Amino acid sequence: LIFIMSLQSMILRRRFVFISIFCLLCLCLSERIASCTAFMGSTVTSLPSLRRNNIRNNIMSLLSSPSAEEEAQRLLDQATKIRQQLADLEGKSVEQVEEEAKQQKTKQQERLQLNEASTQKKNSNKAKNKQKSQSIYVPQTIEEQSNQAALAIERAFQDGITRQTVRLALVKEDTFITPEEEEWPGGTKQMYREAGRPLTEALLSEIRATAKDIQTEKEKKSGKESFVPQIKTQDIWDFDGSAIITAEAAQGPSGDVQALVFPNTDVKYLNDISQINEQVGKERLFLLINPFWRNVESWGFNILAPNAKRKAQEVIFDCVNGGFQETYVLSRFSVRGEDCVALKVYPNDWQLFAYYDDFSYGYGNPVQTTIQLGSSEHEPNSAMFSKFLNERDEFKMNKTMRQLNRKF
C-alpha cells in the first residue's frame, strides 16, 4: 500500500512539471508572436515612404548622371558632323545648309496651312454641290463617259481643285462599255493608241475650265468660253504609251487644260509633273489620266532613285491646292463571280453597282442591267461588295446557279 501511494505521488509531481513547462513554452511563444506582429506592422507602414524615396532618388540620379549629358552631347556632335558632311558634298558652308533647311521647313509649314485652308473651302463647296449634282449611273458609251467625267471635273475645278486624277474605263473607239475589261496584247502602246489617246482627246473636248483669276478683259469679252478647244498631242515615251495632251481654249490661255496620259512611277514623270505644275500655275487645270500608281506606297525603294518616294509625295500628293485628287473613276472588276463597277463622280461618294441578267424584257435573251448596291465614302473593296451582294435578293444565288435555275 505504501508503495502504491508513493508511485501515485511521483506521477502527480511529473504531471505538474510537464504542465509547468508547457505553460512556460506557451508564454514564450505568445511573446514572440507579439513582437513579430509589431515588427511587420511597422515594416508595412514604412513601405510606401521607402518606395517613394527610392524612386525619387533613382530619378535624381538619372537626371544628374553624367552619362545622360554625354549622350546628349554625342547626338549634337553627330548632327553637326552630318551637316558638315552635307555641306562638303554640296560645296556650301554649314550656315548655308542650315539656312536652306530652315527655309524648306518654313515653306512646308506654309504649304500645309494653305492645303488645310483649301481643304476646308473644298469641303464646304462639296457639301453644296452634292445637293445639285446629277444622278449617278453607269455609262454605256464613250460619249456618256466623257460627258459624265467632264461634268465631275468642272465641278471639282469650280471648288478650287486644279490638280485632278481621272481613271477612265479603257475601251476601244466605236465600242460599248461592257462588264468585261478589254485585253491589250500589245501592252501600253496598244492601250494608248486605241484607247488612252482617243478617250483623253474626247474628254478634253468636253471640258470648259476657265481660270477666272488670270482671265483678261479681252478673254472675257471674246464670248468664246463655250467654243470647242483645239487639241494638241505630244508623245513622251513610245514604249510607255505616255503623252501630254493639251486643250487650247478658243478664248485664250486662261482656259487651257493640260493632261498627262499613262504616267508611271519612273522619276522622269515626276520631273515632268513638277515642270508642268510650274508652267500651268495653281489657277489652271492639270489632269493625270489613268496613272500607273494607287498611292505614294507604289514608289518602293529604288537604289537608282532613293528619294523618289519623298519626291512623289511632294510633287503629286502635297502639291498646290491639296495635291492631285481623284474626281472621276470608273473601275470594273469581278467579286464572287459577279461583274461589278465602282464609280466615283465628284462630289458624290463612291457608288457600287453590279450587272444583272434581266429576263423580264422578253425575247428569250437576257438584258444586262446595272443594279445599284450602295455607296461608300472611301474607295470600296471586295469585302464591301460581297456584303452588299449578299443583302440583295437578286444575288442570293451566284450567276451559275441562276442560269441553271432558269433552265430547269
mmCIF file of C-alpha atoms in Angstrom:
data_model
loop_
_atom_site.group_PDB
_atom_site.id
_atom_site.type_symbol
_atom_site.label_atom_id
_atom_site.label_comp_id
_atom_site.label_asym_id
_atom_site.label_seq_id
_atom_site.Cartn_x
_atom_site.Cartn_y
_atom_site.Cartn_z
ATOM 1 C CA LEU A 1 0.000 0.000 0.000
ATOM 2 C CA ILE A 2 2.814 2.340 0.901
ATOM 3 C CA PHE A 3 4.482 1.538 -2.467
ATOM 4 C CA ILE A 4 1.318 2.291 -4.410
ATOM 5 C CA MET A 5 0.830 5.625 -2.654
ATOM 6 C CA SER A 6 4.440 6.677 -3.319
ATOM 7 C CA LEU A 7 4.026 5.779 -7.028
ATOM 8 C CA GLN A 8 0.892 7.946 -7.340
ATOM 9 C CA SER A 9 2.626 10.925 -5.747
ATOM 10 C CA MET A 10 5.518 10.545 -8.206
ATOM 11 C CA ILE A 11 3.152 10.566 -11.181
ATOM 12 C CA LEU A 12 1.384 13.706 -9.899
ATOM 13 C CA ARG A 13 4.711 15.535 -9.488
ATOM 14 C CA ARG A 14 5.734 14.676 -13.063
ATOM 15 C CA ARG A 15 2.391 15.903 -14.428
ATOM 16 C CA PHE A 16 2.876 19.175 -12.571
ATOM 17 C CA VAL A 17 6.316 19.564 -14.043
ATOM 18 C CA PHE A 18 5.065 18.863 -17.604
ATOM 19 C CA ILE A 19 2.189 21.318 -17.190
ATOM 20 C CA SER A 20 4.560 23.977 -15.889
ATOM 21 C CA ILE A 21 6.944 23.501 -18.817
ATOM 22 C CA PHE A 22 4.052 23.646 -21.306
ATOM 23 C CA CYS A 23 2.767 26.901 -19.773
ATOM 24 C CA LEU A 24 6.231 28.438 -19.976
ATOM 25 C CA LEU A 25 6.544 27.435 -23.658
ATOM 26 C CA CYS A 26 3.128 28.960 -24.473
ATOM 27 C CA LEU A 27 4.075 32.175 -22.713
ATOM 28 C CA CYS A 28 7.328 32.471 -24.699
ATOM 29 C CA LEU A 29 5.614 31.703 -27.960
ATOM 30 C CA SER A 30 2.940 34.350 -27.421
ATOM 31 C CA GLU A 31 5.573 36.990 -26.647
ATOM 32 C CA ARG A 32 7.471 36.029 -29.816
ATOM 33 C CA ILE A 33 4.330 36.309 -31.979
ATOM 34 C CA ALA A 34 3.506 39.707 -30.498
ATOM 35 C CA SER A 35 6.992 41.035 -31.221
ATOM 36 C CA CYS A 36 6.880 39.708 -34.825
ATOM 37 C CA THR A 37 3.474 41.282 -35.431
ATOM 38 C CA ALA A 38 4.689 44.618 -34.181
ATOM 39 C CA PHE A 39 7.729 44.411 -36.417
ATOM 40 C CA MET A 40 5.661 43.519 -39.505
ATOM 41 C CA GLY A 41 3.219 46.334 -38.836
ATOM 42 C CA SER A 42 5.966 48.901 -38.662
ATOM 43 C CA THR A 43 7.578 47.466 -41.800
ATOM 44 C CA VAL A 44 4.337 47.554 -43.848
ATOM 45 C CA THR A 45 3.605 51.071 -42.671
ATOM 46 C CA SER A 46 7.018 52.267 -43.807
ATOM 47 C CA LEU A 47 6.994 50.561 -47.265
ATOM 48 C CA PRO A 48 5.230 53.357 -49.281
ATOM 49 C CA SER A 49 7.531 56.026 -47.929
ATOM 50 C CA LEU A 50 10.572 53.845 -48.634
ATOM 51 C CA ARG A 51 9.358 53.174 -52.193
ATOM 52 C CA ARG A 52 8.755 56.864 -52.877
ATOM 53 C CA ASN A 53 12.162 57.746 -51.544
ATOM 54 C CA ASN A 54 13.820 55.098 -53.705
ATOM 55 C CA ILE A 55 12.010 56.256 -56.888
ATOM 56 C CA ARG A 56 12.861 59.901 -56.165
ATOM 57 C CA ASN A 57 16.489 59.042 -55.578
ATOM 58 C CA ASN A 58 16.648 56.978 -58.812
ATOM 59 C CA ILE A 59 15.157 59.825 -60.911
ATOM 60 C CA MET A 60 17.501 62.395 -59.414
ATOM 61 C CA SER A 61 20.470 60.142 -60.018
ATOM 62 C CA LEU A 62 19.443 59.619 -63.668
ATOM 63 C CA LEU A 63 18.915 63.313 -64.297
ATOM 64 C CA SER A 64 22.153 64.254 -62.666
ATOM 65 C CA SER A 65 24.190 61.398 -64.104
ATOM 66 C CA PRO A 66 26.994 62.403 -66.425
ATOM 67 C CA SER A 67 26.063 59.620 -68.897
ATOM 68 C CA ALA A 68 22.834 61.405 -69.960
ATOM 69 C CA GLU A 69 24.710 64.637 -70.578
ATOM 70 C CA GLU A 70 27.349 62.787 -72.518
ATOM 71 C CA GLU A 71 24.685 61.078 -74.691
ATOM 72 C CA ALA A 72 23.013 64.414 -75.487
ATOM 73 C CA GLN A 73 26.347 65.953 -76.377
ATOM 74 C CA ARG A 74 27.205 62.939 -78.531
ATOM 75 C CA LEU A 75 23.976 63.361 -80.536
ATOM 76 C CA LEU A 76 24.636 67.069 -81.010
ATOM 77 C CA ASP A 77 28.155 66.348 -82.225
ATOM 78 C CA GLN A 78 26.798 63.712 -84.618
ATOM 79 C CA ALA A 79 24.229 66.165 -86.051
ATOM 80 C CA THR A 80 26.959 68.774 -86.520
ATOM 81 C CA LYS A 81 29.134 66.210 -88.296
ATOM 82 C CA ILE A 82 26.278 65.249 -90.647
ATOM 83 C CA ARG A 83 25.626 68.903 -91.503
ATOM 84 C CA GLN A 84 29.321 69.390 -92.198
ATOM 85 C CA GLN A 85 29.414 66.328 -94.498
ATOM 86 C CA LEU A 86 26.309 67.538 -96.347
ATOM 87 C CA ALA A 87 27.842 70.958 -96.769
ATOM 88 C CA ASP A 88 31.070 69.450 -98.135
ATOM 89 C CA LEU A 89 29.130 67.311 -100.634
ATOM 90 C CA GLU A 90 27.166 70.314 -101.929
ATOM 91 C CA GLY A 91 30.118 72.703 -101.828
ATOM 92 C CA LYS A 92 28.430 75.017 -99.331
ATOM 93 C CA SER A 93 29.063 76.262 -95.841
ATOM 94 C CA VAL A 94 27.337 74.815 -92.787
ATOM 95 C CA GLU A 95 25.485 78.107 -92.314
ATOM 96 C CA GLN A 96 24.101 77.920 -95.862
ATOM 97 C CA VAL A 97 22.891 74.335 -95.334
ATOM 98 C CA GLU A 98 21.171 75.276 -92.066
ATOM 99 C CA GLU A 99 19.537 78.297 -93.687
ATOM 100 C CA GLU A 100 18.230 76.200 -96.581
ATOM 101 C CA ALA A 101 16.819 73.655 -94.131
ATOM 102 C CA LYS A 102 15.021 76.421 -92.235
ATOM 103 C CA GLN A 103 13.592 77.843 -95.467
ATOM 104 C CA GLN A 104 12.419 74.405 -96.590
ATOM 105 C CA LYS A 105 10.730 73.799 -93.233
ATOM 106 C CA THR A 106 9.030 77.215 -93.426
ATOM 107 C CA LYS A 107 7.762 76.510 -96.938
ATOM 108 C CA GLN A 108 6.457 73.127 -95.868
ATOM 109 C CA GLN A 109 4.539 74.680 -92.974
ATOM 110 C CA GLU A 110 3.084 77.348 -95.254
ATOM 111 C CA ARG A 111 2.073 74.689 -97.782
ATOM 112 C CA LEU A 112 0.367 72.640 -95.069
ATOM 113 C CA GLN A 113 -1.537 75.705 -93.861
ATOM 114 C CA LEU A 114 -2.648 76.554 -97.401
ATOM 115 C CA ASN A 115 -3.700 72.965 -98.021
ATOM 116 C CA GLU A 116 -5.708 72.912 -94.798
ATOM 117 C CA ALA A 117 -7.496 76.149 -95.697
ATOM 118 C CA SER A 118 -8.099 74.887 -99.226
ATOM 119 C CA THR A 119 -9.479 71.592 -97.900
ATOM 120 C CA GLN A 120 -11.927 73.387 -95.619
ATOM 121 C CA LYS A 121 -13.140 75.518 -98.515
ATOM 122 C CA LYS A 122 -13.491 72.478 -100.785
ATOM 123 C CA ASN A 123 -15.460 70.561 -98.161
ATOM 124 C CA SER A 124 -17.842 73.484 -97.829
ATOM 125 C CA ASN A 125 -18.317 73.766 -101.593
ATOM 126 C CA LYS A 126 -18.557 69.994 -101.925
ATOM 127 C CA ALA A 127 -21.470 69.877 -99.484
ATOM 128 C CA LYS A 128 -23.278 72.484 -101.563
ATOM 129 C CA ASN A 129 -22.547 70.748 -104.854
ATOM 130 C CA LYS A 130 -23.762 67.388 -103.545
ATOM 131 C CA GLN A 131 -27.290 68.726 -103.383
ATOM 132 C CA LYS A 132 -27.329 69.829 -107.013
ATOM 133 C CA SER A 133 -25.162 67.118 -108.638
ATOM 134 C CA GLN A 134 -26.569 64.855 -111.314
ATOM 135 C CA SER A 135 -27.922 61.384 -110.657
ATOM 136 C CA ILE A 136 -25.272 58.688 -110.850
ATOM 137 C CA TYR A 137 -25.449 55.944 -113.475
ATOM 138 C CA VAL A 138 -23.007 53.598 -115.160
ATOM 139 C CA PRO A 139 -22.249 54.937 -118.665
ATOM 140 C CA GLN A 140 -22.594 52.557 -121.569
ATOM 141 C CA THR A 141 -20.842 54.520 -124.322
ATOM 142 C CA ILE A 142 -17.685 56.572 -124.673
ATOM 143 C CA GLU A 143 -19.786 59.711 -125.135
ATOM 144 C CA GLU A 144 -21.682 59.118 -121.902
ATOM 145 C CA GLN A 145 -18.453 58.515 -120.006
ATOM 146 C CA SER A 146 -16.843 61.668 -121.447
ATOM 147 C CA ASN A 147 -19.859 63.819 -120.536
ATOM 148 C CA GLN A 148 -20.107 62.380 -117.031
ATOM 149 C CA ALA A 149 -16.382 62.789 -116.379
ATOM 150 C CA ALA A 150 -16.281 66.325 -117.822
ATOM 151 C CA LEU A 151 -19.098 67.496 -115.529
ATOM 152 C CA ALA A 152 -17.385 65.984 -112.480
ATOM 153 C CA ILE A 153 -14.061 67.621 -113.421
ATOM 154 C CA GLU A 154 -15.714 71.003 -113.961
ATOM 155 C CA ARG A 155 -17.496 70.850 -110.595
ATOM 156 C CA ALA A 156 -14.221 69.998 -108.843
ATOM 157 C CA PHE A 157 -12.456 72.831 -110.685
ATOM 158 C CA GLN A 158 -15.123 75.268 -109.513
ATOM 159 C CA ASP A 159 -14.416 74.124 -105.955
ATOM 160 C CA GLY A 160 -10.747 75.017 -106.342
ATOM 161 C CA ILE A 161 -9.354 71.571 -107.189
ATOM 162 C CA THR A 162 -6.985 72.343 -110.056
ATOM 163 C CA ARG A 163 -4.960 69.116 -109.777
ATOM 164 C CA GLN A 164 -7.072 66.064 -110.548
ATOM 165 C CA THR A 165 -6.642 62.350 -111.214
ATOM 166 C CA VAL A 166 -9.053 60.708 -113.673
ATOM 167 C CA ARG A 167 -9.350 56.963 -114.259
ATOM 168 C CA LEU A 168 -11.446 56.129 -117.298
ATOM 169 C CA ALA A 169 -12.779 52.765 -118.431
ATOM 170 C CA LEU A 170 -10.393 51.978 -121.282
ATOM 171 C CA VAL A 171 -12.399 50.815 -124.301
ATOM 172 C CA LYS A 172 -11.716 50.966 -127.987
ATOM 173 C CA GLU A 173 -13.389 53.513 -130.231
ATOM 174 C CA ASP A 174 -16.892 52.724 -131.505
ATOM 175 C CA THR A 175 -17.426 50.100 -128.788
ATOM 176 C CA PHE A 176 -19.592 49.941 -125.686
ATOM 177 C CA ILE A 177 -18.506 49.874 -122.069
ATOM 178 C CA THR A 178 -19.138 46.257 -121.072
ATOM 179 C CA PRO A 179 -18.637 44.451 -117.744
ATOM 180 C CA GLU A 180 -15.513 42.670 -119.007
ATOM 181 C CA GLU A 181 -12.267 44.590 -119.249
ATOM 182 C CA GLU A 182 -10.584 44.671 -122.650
ATOM 183 C CA GLU A 183 -7.403 42.766 -123.353
ATOM 184 C CA TRP A 184 -4.326 44.539 -124.723
ATOM 185 C CA PRO A 185 -1.835 42.024 -126.157
ATOM 186 C CA GLY A 186 0.225 44.916 -127.498
ATOM 187 C CA GLY A 187 0.770 46.341 -123.997
ATOM 188 C CA THR A 188 0.660 50.003 -123.109
ATOM 189 C CA LYS A 189 1.491 51.083 -126.667
ATOM 190 C CA GLN A 190 -1.706 49.494 -127.976
ATOM 191 C CA MET A 191 -3.652 50.681 -124.930
ATOM 192 C CA TYR A 192 -2.571 54.273 -125.555
ATOM 193 C CA ARG A 193 -3.056 54.149 -129.312
ATOM 194 C CA GLU A 194 -6.527 52.567 -129.297
ATOM 195 C CA ALA A 195 -7.974 53.852 -126.021
ATOM 196 C CA GLY A 196 -5.881 56.258 -123.940
ATOM 197 C CA ARG A 197 -5.310 58.923 -126.554
ATOM 198 C CA PRO A 198 -8.779 58.980 -128.209
ATOM 199 C CA LEU A 199 -10.573 58.878 -124.841
ATOM 200 C CA THR A 200 -8.464 61.724 -123.428
ATOM 201 C CA GLU A 201 -8.925 63.853 -126.539
ATOM 202 C CA ALA A 202 -12.695 63.274 -126.378
ATOM 203 C CA LEU A 203 -12.713 64.218 -122.692
ATOM 204 C CA LEU A 204 -10.700 67.417 -123.158
ATOM 205 C CA SER A 205 -13.043 68.450 -125.969
ATOM 206 C CA GLU A 206 -15.896 68.475 -123.418
ATOM 207 C CA ILE A 207 -14.167 70.287 -120.550
ATOM 208 C CA ARG A 208 -14.621 74.038 -120.054
ATOM 209 C CA ALA A 209 -12.423 75.234 -117.200
ATOM 210 C CA THR A 210 -11.562 78.910 -117.251
ATOM 211 C CA ALA A 211 -9.259 80.246 -114.541
ATOM 212 C CA LYS A 212 -11.151 83.410 -113.582
ATOM 213 C CA ASP A 213 -8.263 84.835 -111.549
ATOM 214 C CA ILE A 214 -5.989 85.138 -114.574
ATOM 215 C CA GLN A 215 -8.621 85.761 -117.248
ATOM 216 C CA THR A 216 -8.020 89.026 -119.099
ATOM 217 C CA GLU A 217 -10.692 91.521 -120.087
ATOM 218 C CA LYS A 218 -10.129 90.612 -123.715
ATOM 219 C CA GLU A 219 -10.824 86.979 -122.968
ATOM 220 C CA LYS A 220 -13.963 87.873 -121.015
ATOM 221 C CA LYS A 221 -15.316 89.884 -123.919
ATOM 222 C CA SER A 222 -14.426 87.311 -126.554
ATOM 223 C CA GLY A 223 -17.582 85.275 -125.949
ATOM 224 C CA LYS A 224 -15.725 82.050 -126.817
ATOM 225 C CA GLU A 225 -15.771 80.260 -123.471
ATOM 226 C CA SER A 226 -18.104 77.580 -124.794
ATOM 227 C CA PHE A 227 -16.211 77.041 -128.054
ATOM 228 C CA VAL A 228 -14.559 73.653 -128.675
ATOM 229 C CA PRO A 229 -10.835 73.855 -127.789
ATOM 230 C CA GLN A 230 -8.006 72.861 -130.097
ATOM 231 C CA ILE A 231 -6.425 69.563 -129.073
ATOM 232 C CA LYS A 232 -2.658 69.070 -129.373
ATOM 233 C CA THR A 233 -0.803 65.867 -128.532
ATOM 234 C CA GLN A 234 2.875 65.388 -127.735
ATOM 235 C CA ASP A 235 4.085 61.814 -127.203
ATOM 236 C CA ILE A 236 6.629 61.317 -124.401
ATOM 237 C CA TRP A 237 7.890 57.731 -124.490
ATOM 238 C CA ASP A 238 6.528 55.468 -127.201
ATOM 239 C CA PHE A 239 7.286 52.236 -125.320
ATOM 240 C CA ASP A 240 5.394 53.568 -122.271
ATOM 241 C CA GLY A 241 2.462 54.814 -124.325
ATOM 242 C CA SER A 242 2.589 58.148 -122.492
ATOM 243 C CA ALA A 243 1.828 61.619 -123.780
ATOM 244 C CA ILE A 244 0.977 65.200 -122.871
ATOM 245 C CA ILE A 245 -2.313 66.328 -124.409
ATOM 246 C CA THR A 246 -3.258 69.991 -124.318
ATOM 247 C CA ALA A 247 -6.641 71.610 -124.878
ATOM 248 C CA GLU A 248 -6.038 75.181 -126.047
ATOM 249 C CA ALA A 249 -9.155 77.206 -125.300
ATOM 250 C CA ALA A 250 -10.588 79.374 -128.056
ATOM 251 C CA GLN A 251 -10.965 82.318 -125.676
ATOM 252 C CA GLY A 252 -7.311 82.368 -124.582
ATOM 253 C CA PRO A 253 -4.697 80.796 -122.261
ATOM 254 C CA SER A 254 -6.829 81.159 -119.104
ATOM 255 C CA GLY A 255 -8.983 78.260 -120.301
ATOM 256 C CA ASP A 256 -6.170 75.902 -121.354
ATOM 257 C CA VAL A 257 -6.131 72.404 -119.863
ATOM 258 C CA GLN A 258 -3.155 70.022 -119.629
ATOM 259 C CA ALA A 259 -3.417 66.217 -119.335
ATOM 260 C CA LEU A 260 -0.631 63.692 -118.786
ATOM 261 C CA VAL A 261 -1.669 60.247 -120.059
ATOM 262 C CA PHE A 262 -0.411 56.966 -118.538
ATOM 263 C CA PRO A 263 2.396 58.263 -116.307
ATOM 264 C CA ASN A 264 4.138 55.635 -114.183
ATOM 265 C CA THR A 265 6.494 55.601 -111.184
ATOM 266 C CA ASP A 266 9.595 56.416 -113.225
ATOM 267 C CA VAL A 267 11.384 59.519 -111.891
ATOM 268 C CA LYS A 268 11.176 61.045 -115.364
ATOM 269 C CA TYR A 269 7.412 61.511 -114.920
ATOM 270 C CA LEU A 270 7.877 63.129 -111.507
ATOM 271 C CA ASN A 271 10.131 65.670 -113.196
ATOM 272 C CA ASP A 272 7.564 66.176 -115.975
ATOM 273 C CA ILE A 273 4.727 66.674 -113.490
ATOM 274 C CA SER A 274 6.806 69.136 -111.472
ATOM 275 C CA GLN A 275 7.655 71.103 -114.612
ATOM 276 C CA ILE A 276 4.050 71.165 -115.847
ATOM 277 C CA ASN A 277 2.875 72.249 -112.387
ATOM 278 C CA GLU A 278 5.069 75.337 -112.660
ATOM 279 C CA GLN A 279 4.060 76.074 -116.247
ATOM 280 C CA VAL A 280 0.333 75.704 -115.652
ATOM 281 C CA GLY A 281 0.301 77.605 -112.363
ATOM 282 C CA LYS A 282 -2.014 76.931 -109.469
ATOM 283 C CA GLU A 283 -5.003 78.553 -111.203
ATOM 284 C CA ARG A 284 -5.318 76.365 -114.315
ATOM 285 C CA LEU A 285 -6.409 72.740 -114.628
ATOM 286 C CA PHE A 286 -3.912 69.863 -114.854
ATOM 287 C CA LEU A 287 -5.116 66.231 -115.165
ATOM 288 C CA LEU A 288 -3.423 62.865 -114.713
ATOM 289 C CA ILE A 289 -5.189 60.264 -116.872
ATOM 290 C CA ASN A 290 -5.036 56.630 -115.675
ATOM 291 C CA PRO A 291 -1.678 56.849 -113.857
ATOM 292 C CA PHE A 292 0.012 53.533 -113.021
ATOM 293 C CA TRP A 293 0.021 54.040 -109.253
ATOM 294 C CA ARG A 294 -2.526 53.910 -106.444
ATOM 295 C CA ASN A 295 -0.817 55.914 -103.693
ATOM 296 C CA VAL A 296 2.609 57.011 -102.521
ATOM 297 C CA GLU A 297 3.426 53.449 -101.406
ATOM 298 C CA SER A 298 3.620 52.492 -105.097
ATOM 299 C CA TRP A 299 7.099 54.037 -105.045
ATOM 300 C CA GLY A 300 9.151 51.321 -103.422
ATOM 301 C CA PHE A 301 12.859 51.559 -102.687
ATOM 302 C CA ASN A 302 14.926 52.198 -105.798
ATOM 303 C CA ILE A 303 18.703 52.244 -105.422
ATOM 304 C CA LEU A 304 18.951 54.427 -108.550
ATOM 305 C CA ALA A 305 16.412 56.905 -107.158
ATOM 306 C CA PRO A 306 16.459 56.650 -103.337
ATOM 307 C CA ASN A 307 14.452 59.874 -102.892
ATOM 308 C CA ALA A 308 11.706 59.016 -105.398
ATOM 309 C CA LYS A 309 9.065 58.303 -102.748
ATOM 310 C CA ARG A 310 9.678 61.588 -100.964
ATOM 311 C CA LYS A 311 9.635 63.472 -104.245
ATOM 312 C CA ALA A 312 6.380 61.770 -105.288
ATOM 313 C CA GLN A 313 4.812 62.873 -102.010
ATOM 314 C CA GLU A 314 5.830 66.473 -102.655
ATOM 315 C CA VAL A 315 5.096 66.638 -106.390
ATOM 316 C CA ILE A 316 1.837 64.631 -106.561
ATOM 317 C CA PHE A 317 0.198 64.329 -103.158
ATOM 318 C CA ASP A 318 1.274 67.565 -101.452
ATOM 319 C CA CYS A 319 1.405 69.954 -104.403
ATOM 320 C CA VAL A 320 -0.731 73.084 -104.873
ATOM 321 C CA ASN A 321 -4.414 73.131 -103.914
ATOM 322 C CA GLY A 322 -4.297 69.900 -101.941
ATOM 323 C CA GLY A 323 -2.479 67.699 -104.432
ATOM 324 C CA PHE A 324 -3.938 65.504 -107.169
ATOM 325 C CA GLN A 325 -7.354 64.222 -106.108
ATOM 326 C CA GLU A 326 -9.488 61.564 -107.771
ATOM 327 C CA THR A 327 -12.563 63.284 -109.187
ATOM 328 C CA TYR A 328 -13.725 60.648 -111.668
ATOM 329 C CA VAL A 329 -13.082 56.903 -111.526
ATOM 330 C CA LEU A 330 -14.831 54.063 -113.360
ATOM 331 C CA SER A 331 -13.414 50.748 -112.193
ATOM 332 C CA ARG A 332 -14.647 47.317 -113.348
ATOM 333 C CA PHE A 333 -13.840 44.034 -111.619
ATOM 334 C CA SER A 334 -15.316 40.730 -110.518
ATOM 335 C CA VAL A 335 -16.491 39.882 -106.995
ATOM 336 C CA ARG A 336 -17.944 36.488 -106.056
ATOM 337 C CA GLY A 337 -18.328 35.725 -109.762
ATOM 338 C CA GLU A 338 -20.421 38.866 -110.331
ATOM 339 C CA ASP A 339 -19.422 41.716 -112.658
ATOM 340 C CA CYS A 340 -19.188 44.858 -110.546
ATOM 341 C CA VAL A 341 -18.483 48.556 -111.050
ATOM 342 C CA ALA A 342 -17.128 51.127 -108.597
ATOM 343 C CA LEU A 343 -17.935 54.658 -109.778
ATOM 344 C CA LYS A 344 -16.609 57.904 -108.329
ATOM 345 C CA VAL A 345 -18.194 61.083 -109.676
ATOM 346 C CA TYR A 346 -17.262 64.267 -107.856
ATOM 347 C CA PRO A 347 -18.605 65.452 -105.441
ATOM 348 C CA ASN A 348 -20.566 62.277 -104.669
ATOM 349 C CA ASP A 349 -19.377 59.303 -102.643
ATOM 350 C CA TRP A 350 -18.338 56.075 -104.325
ATOM 351 C CA GLN A 351 -21.303 54.291 -105.902
ATOM 352 C CA LEU A 352 -21.331 50.488 -106.077
ATOM 353 C CA PHE A 353 -23.083 48.659 -108.922
ATOM 354 C CA ALA A 354 -23.438 45.079 -110.132
ATOM 355 C CA TYR A 355 -24.559 43.779 -113.530
ATOM 356 C CA TYR A 356 -27.659 41.575 -113.543
ATOM 357 C CA ASP A 357 -29.081 39.434 -116.375
ATOM 358 C CA ASP A 358 -32.677 40.623 -116.629
ATOM 359 C CA PHE A 359 -35.081 38.275 -118.475
ATOM 360 C CA SER A 360 -38.144 40.427 -117.931
ATOM 361 C CA TYR A 361 -37.740 42.146 -121.293
ATOM 362 C CA GLY A 362 -38.830 39.004 -123.144
ATOM 363 C CA TYR A 363 -37.381 37.782 -126.453
ATOM 364 C CA GLY A 364 -35.761 34.875 -124.575
ATOM 365 C CA ASN A 365 -32.392 36.607 -124.208
ATOM 366 C CA PRO A 366 -31.272 38.359 -121.025
ATOM 367 C CA VAL A 367 -30.543 42.083 -120.976
ATOM 368 C CA GLN A 368 -27.651 43.192 -118.807
ATOM 369 C CA THR A 369 -28.743 45.952 -116.460
ATOM 370 C CA THR A 370 -26.932 47.598 -113.564
ATOM 371 C CA ILE A 371 -28.293 47.448 -110.044
ATOM 372 C CA GLN A 372 -27.059 49.981 -107.513
ATOM 373 C CA LEU A 373 -25.885 48.168 -104.405
ATOM 374 C CA GLY A 374 -24.965 51.078 -102.172
ATOM 375 C CA SER A 375 -22.401 53.806 -101.583
ATOM 376 C CA SER A 376 -19.188 54.356 -99.666
ATOM 377 C CA GLU A 377 -17.268 57.404 -98.545
ATOM 378 C CA HIS A 378 -13.990 55.588 -99.159
ATOM 379 C CA GLU A 379 -12.866 53.503 -102.112
ATOM 380 C CA PRO A 380 -14.713 50.169 -101.869
ATOM 381 C CA ASN A 381 -13.040 46.776 -101.702
ATOM 382 C CA SER A 382 -14.133 43.218 -102.477
ATOM 383 C CA ALA A 383 -15.376 42.582 -98.932
ATOM 384 C CA MET A 384 -17.687 45.568 -99.140
ATOM 385 C CA PHE A 385 -19.093 44.416 -102.487
ATOM 386 C CA SER A 386 -19.651 40.910 -101.112
ATOM 387 C CA LYS A 387 -21.578 42.324 -98.173
ATOM 388 C CA PHE A 388 -23.881 44.330 -100.447
ATOM 389 C CA LEU A 389 -24.348 41.419 -102.853
ATOM 390 C CA ASN A 390 -25.372 39.078 -100.049
ATOM 391 C CA GLU A 391 -28.033 41.547 -98.927
ATOM 392 C CA ARG A 392 -29.751 41.675 -102.312
ATOM 393 C CA ASP A 393 -32.353 39.074 -103.287
ATOM 394 C CA GLU A 394 -31.225 39.185 -106.924
ATOM 395 C CA PHE A 395 -27.774 37.873 -105.945
ATOM 396 C CA LYS A 396 -28.655 35.309 -103.282
ATOM 397 C CA MET A 397 -27.620 32.686 -105.822
ATOM 398 C CA ASN A 398 -24.463 33.085 -107.862
ATOM 399 C CA LYS A 399 -24.536 33.584 -111.611
ATOM 400 C CA THR A 400 -24.104 29.874 -112.457
ATOM 401 C CA MET A 401 -26.920 28.783 -110.138
ATOM 402 C CA ARG A 402 -29.220 31.432 -111.580
ATOM 403 C CA GLN A 403 -28.549 30.154 -115.089
ATOM 404 C CA LEU A 404 -29.218 26.547 -114.062
ATOM 405 C CA ASN A 405 -32.342 27.566 -112.198
ATOM 406 C CA ARG A 406 -33.514 29.394 -115.301
ATOM 407 C CA LYS A 407 -33.108 26.260 -117.450
ATOM 408 C CA PHE A 408 -34.851 23.850 -115.105
#
